[in-house]
PDB file of C-alpha atoms in Angstrom:
ATOM      1  CA  UNK F   1     -14.405   7.318 -10.312  1.00  0.00           C
ATOM      2  CA  UNK F   2     -13.185   4.720  -7.858  1.00  0.00           C
ATOM      3  CA  UNK F   3     -12.214   1.166  -8.754  1.00  0.00           C
ATOM      4  CA  UNK F   4     -12.956  -1.742  -6.435  1.00  0.00           C
ATOM      5  CA  UNK F   5     -11.813  -5.340  -6.490  1.00  0.00           C
ATOM      6  CA  UNK F   6     -14.494  -7.654  -5.133  1.00  0.00           C
ATOM      7  CA  UNK F   7     -14.057 -11.313  -4.265  1.00  0.00           C
ATOM      8  CA  UNK F   8     -17.108 -13.489  -3.755  1.00  0.00           C
ATOM      9  CA  UNK F   9     -16.494 -16.709  -1.844  1.00  0.00           C
ATOM     10  CA  UNK F  10     -19.381 -19.090  -2.447  1.00  0.00           C
ATOM     11  CA  UNK F  11     -21.046 -21.443   0.034  1.00  0.00           C
ATOM     12  CA  UNK F  12     -22.110 -23.871  -2.705  1.00  0.00           C
ATOM     13  CA  UNK F  13     -20.157 -25.440  -5.552  1.00  0.00           C
ATOM     14  CA  UNK F  14     -20.532 -24.504  -9.217  1.00  0.00           C
ATOM     15  CA  UNK F  15     -23.384 -26.982  -9.687  1.00  0.00           C
ATOM     16  CA  UNK F  16     -25.192 -25.396  -6.745  1.00  0.00           C
ATOM     17  CA  UNK F  17     -25.018 -21.996  -8.452  1.00  0.00           C
ATOM     18  CA  UNK F  18     -26.444 -23.147 -11.804  1.00  0.00           C
ATOM     19  CA  UNK F  19     -30.032 -22.214 -10.976  1.00  0.00           C
ATOM     20  CA  UNK F  20     -29.065 -18.563 -10.513  1.00  0.00           C
ATOM     21  CA  UNK F  21     -26.270 -18.461 -13.075  1.00  0.00           C
ATOM     22  CA  UNK F  22     -28.383 -17.054 -15.959  1.00  0.00           C
ATOM     23  CA  UNK F  23     -29.544 -14.124 -13.782  1.00  0.00           C
ATOM     24  CA  UNK F  24     -25.995 -13.626 -12.472  1.00  0.00           C
ATOM     25  CA  UNK F  25     -24.530 -13.573 -16.002  1.00  0.00           C
ATOM     26  CA  UNK F  26     -27.241 -11.230 -17.301  1.00  0.00           C
ATOM     27  CA  UNK F  27     -26.560  -8.855 -14.407  1.00  0.00           C
ATOM     28  CA  UNK F  28     -22.821  -8.854 -15.108  1.00  0.00           C
ATOM     29  CA  UNK F  29     -23.327  -8.271 -18.856  1.00  0.00           C
ATOM     30  CA  UNK F  30     -25.657  -5.354 -18.063  1.00  0.00           C
ATOM     31  CA  UNK F  31     -23.097  -3.821 -15.686  1.00  0.00           C
ATOM     32  CA  UNK F  32     -20.317  -4.329 -18.242  1.00  0.00           C
ATOM     33  CA  UNK F  33     -22.398  -2.633 -20.956  1.00  0.00           C
ATOM     34  CA  UNK F  34     -22.824   0.354 -18.600  1.00  0.00           C
ATOM     35  CA  UNK F  35     -19.059   0.502 -17.975  1.00  0.00           C
ATOM     36  CA  UNK F  36     -19.469  -0.376 -14.298  1.00  0.00           C
ATOM     37  CA  UNK F  37     -18.017  -3.897 -14.408  1.00  0.00           C
ATOM     38  CA  UNK F  38     -14.516  -3.787 -15.875  1.00  0.00           C
ATOM     39  CA  UNK F  39     -13.552  -7.458 -15.425  1.00  0.00           C
ATOM     40  CA  UNK F  40     -14.992 -10.526 -13.808  1.00  0.00           C
ATOM     41  CA  UNK F  41     -14.586 -14.261 -13.637  1.00  0.00           C
ATOM     42  CA  UNK F  42     -13.969 -17.306 -11.467  1.00  0.00           C
ATOM     43  CA  UNK F  43     -10.710 -17.873  -9.631  1.00  0.00           C
ATOM     44  CA  UNK F  44      -9.265 -21.117 -10.995  1.00  0.00           C
ATOM     45  CA  UNK F  45      -9.138 -23.890  -8.430  1.00  0.00           C
ATOM     46  CA  UNK F  46     -11.153 -21.883  -5.892  1.00  0.00           C
ATOM     47  CA  UNK F  47     -14.825 -21.681  -5.030  1.00  0.00           C
ATOM     48  CA  UNK F  48     -14.850 -17.936  -5.601  1.00  0.00           C
ATOM     49  CA  UNK F  49     -14.968 -15.207  -8.212  1.00  0.00           C
ATOM     50  CA  UNK F  50     -13.155 -11.917  -8.695  1.00  0.00           C
ATOM     51  CA  UNK F  51     -14.773  -8.780 -10.122  1.00  0.00           C
ATOM     52  CA  UNK F  52     -13.458  -5.269 -10.771  1.00  0.00           C
ATOM     53  CA  UNK F  53     -15.971  -2.421 -10.652  1.00  0.00           C
ATOM     54  CA  UNK F  54     -15.681   1.292 -11.411  1.00  0.00           C
ATOM     55  CA  UNK F  55     -18.237   3.431  -9.579  1.00  0.00           C
ATOM     56  CA  UNK F  56     -18.564   6.887  -8.058  1.00  0.00           C
ATOM     57  CA  UNK F  57     -18.735   5.772  -4.415  1.00  0.00           C
ATOM     58  CA  UNK F  58     -18.438   2.778  -2.114  1.00  0.00           C
ATOM     59  CA  UNK F  59     -22.154   3.191  -1.354  1.00  0.00           C
ATOM     60  CA  UNK F  60     -22.982   2.817  -5.057  1.00  0.00           C
ATOM     61  CA  UNK F  61     -20.903  -0.368  -5.155  1.00  0.00           C
ATOM     62  CA  UNK F  62     -22.780  -1.720  -2.138  1.00  0.00           C
ATOM     63  CA  UNK F  63     -26.125  -1.155  -3.874  1.00  0.00           C
ATOM     64  CA  UNK F  64     -24.816  -3.044  -6.916  1.00  0.00           C
ATOM     65  CA  UNK F  65     -23.569  -5.929  -4.773  1.00  0.00           C
ATOM     66  CA  UNK F  66     -26.837  -6.077  -2.807  1.00  0.00           C
ATOM     67  CA  UNK F  67     -28.661  -6.490  -6.145  1.00  0.00           C
ATOM     68  CA  UNK F  68     -26.363  -9.336  -7.334  1.00  0.00           C
ATOM     69  CA  UNK F  69     -28.467 -12.506  -7.885  1.00  0.00           C
ATOM     70  CA  UNK F  70     -25.912 -14.749  -6.139  1.00  0.00           C
ATOM     71  CA  UNK F  71     -25.984 -12.456  -3.095  1.00  0.00           C
ATOM     72  CA  UNK F  72     -29.782 -12.187  -3.089  1.00  0.00           C
ATOM     73  CA  UNK F  73     -30.000 -15.970  -3.441  1.00  0.00           C
ATOM     74  CA  UNK F  74     -27.780 -16.565  -0.398  1.00  0.00           C
ATOM     75  CA  UNK F  75     -24.966 -18.236  -2.379  1.00  0.00           C
ATOM     76  CA  UNK F  76     -22.181 -15.882  -1.238  1.00  0.00           C
ATOM     77  CA  UNK F  77     -20.567 -16.871   2.052  1.00  0.00           C
ATOM     78  CA  UNK F  78     -18.063 -14.014   2.172  1.00  0.00           C
ATOM     79  CA  UNK F  79     -17.445 -10.821   0.222  1.00  0.00           C
ATOM     80  CA  UNK F  80     -14.056  -9.116   0.290  1.00  0.00           C
ATOM     81  CA  UNK F  81     -13.926  -5.550  -1.073  1.00  0.00           C
ATOM     82  CA  UNK F  82     -10.803  -3.475  -1.642  1.00  0.00           C
ATOM     83  CA  UNK F  83     -10.541  -0.078  -3.301  1.00  0.00           C
ATOM     84  CA  UNK F  84      -7.882  -0.292  -6.008  1.00  0.00           C
ATOM     85  CA  UNK F  85      -5.728   2.347  -7.702  1.00  0.00           C
ATOM     86  CA  UNK F  86      -4.192   0.655 -10.759  1.00  0.00           C
ATOM     87  CA  UNK F  87      -1.304   2.559 -12.227  1.00  0.00           C
ATOM     88  CA  UNK F  88       1.067   0.246 -14.027  1.00  0.00           C
ATOM     89  CA  UNK F  89       0.808  -2.544 -16.546  1.00  0.00           C
ATOM     90  CA  UNK F  90       0.203  -3.227 -20.206  1.00  0.00           C
ATOM     91  CA  UNK F  91      -3.549  -2.509 -19.938  1.00  0.00           C
ATOM     92  CA  UNK F  92      -2.880   0.931 -18.450  1.00  0.00           C
ATOM     93  CA  UNK F  93      -0.337   1.687 -21.186  1.00  0.00           C
ATOM     94  CA  UNK F  94      -2.754   0.526 -23.889  1.00  0.00           C
ATOM     95  CA  UNK F  95      -5.573   2.675 -22.498  1.00  0.00           C
ATOM     96  CA  UNK F  96      -3.349   5.740 -22.298  1.00  0.00           C
ATOM     97  CA  UNK F  97      -1.965   5.219 -25.829  1.00  0.00           C
ATOM     98  CA  UNK F  98      -5.218   4.310 -27.608  1.00  0.00           C
ATOM     99  CA  UNK F  99      -6.970   6.663 -29.962  1.00  0.00           C
ATOM    100  CA  UNK F 100      -5.549   8.687 -32.781  1.00  0.00           C
ATOM    101  CA  UNK F 101      -3.388  11.795 -32.819  1.00  0.00           C
ATOM    102  CA  UNK F 102      -6.318  14.077 -33.596  1.00  0.00           C
ATOM    103  CA  UNK F 103      -8.134  13.147 -30.416  1.00  0.00           C
ATOM    104  CA  UNK F 104      -6.694  13.465 -26.929  1.00  0.00           C
ATOM    105  CA  UNK F 105      -7.186  10.413 -24.733  1.00  0.00           C
ATOM    106  CA  UNK F 106      -7.458  11.134 -21.016  1.00  0.00           C
ATOM    107  CA  UNK F 107      -4.948   9.379 -18.782  1.00  0.00           C
ATOM    108  CA  UNK F 108      -6.254   6.612 -16.567  1.00  0.00           C
ATOM    109  CA  UNK F 109      -6.601   7.914 -13.031  1.00  0.00           C
ATOM    110  CA  UNK F 110      -3.701   6.742 -10.889  1.00  0.00           C
ATOM    111  CA  UNK F 111      -1.455   5.924 -13.871  1.00  0.00           C
ATOM    112  CA  UNK F 112       2.228   6.670 -13.247  1.00  0.00           C
TER     113      UNK F 112
END
């Protein structure tokens, strides 16, 4: 599975996004429940948001982004996408050390 960091830069302010916000939030909750969206939220002091997805392919990610209500509604001025290989940090350590001794926990891909 590949991880991607996605930044949406909006062409309207927060108030301008309110009409589509319920659909946007529902979409993100659905993706999170499926394990596709790992993290997401606004960048403080910016008119943009940052999301981390885990999908099989870049094409799958593109289909997800094309279905995003803010994108469909024309509220995203720019999308920046980077494939990411996280390997260090307290979250990685916690994921690799979770579980109990009777059950093996697979290492997070890219962890060093």
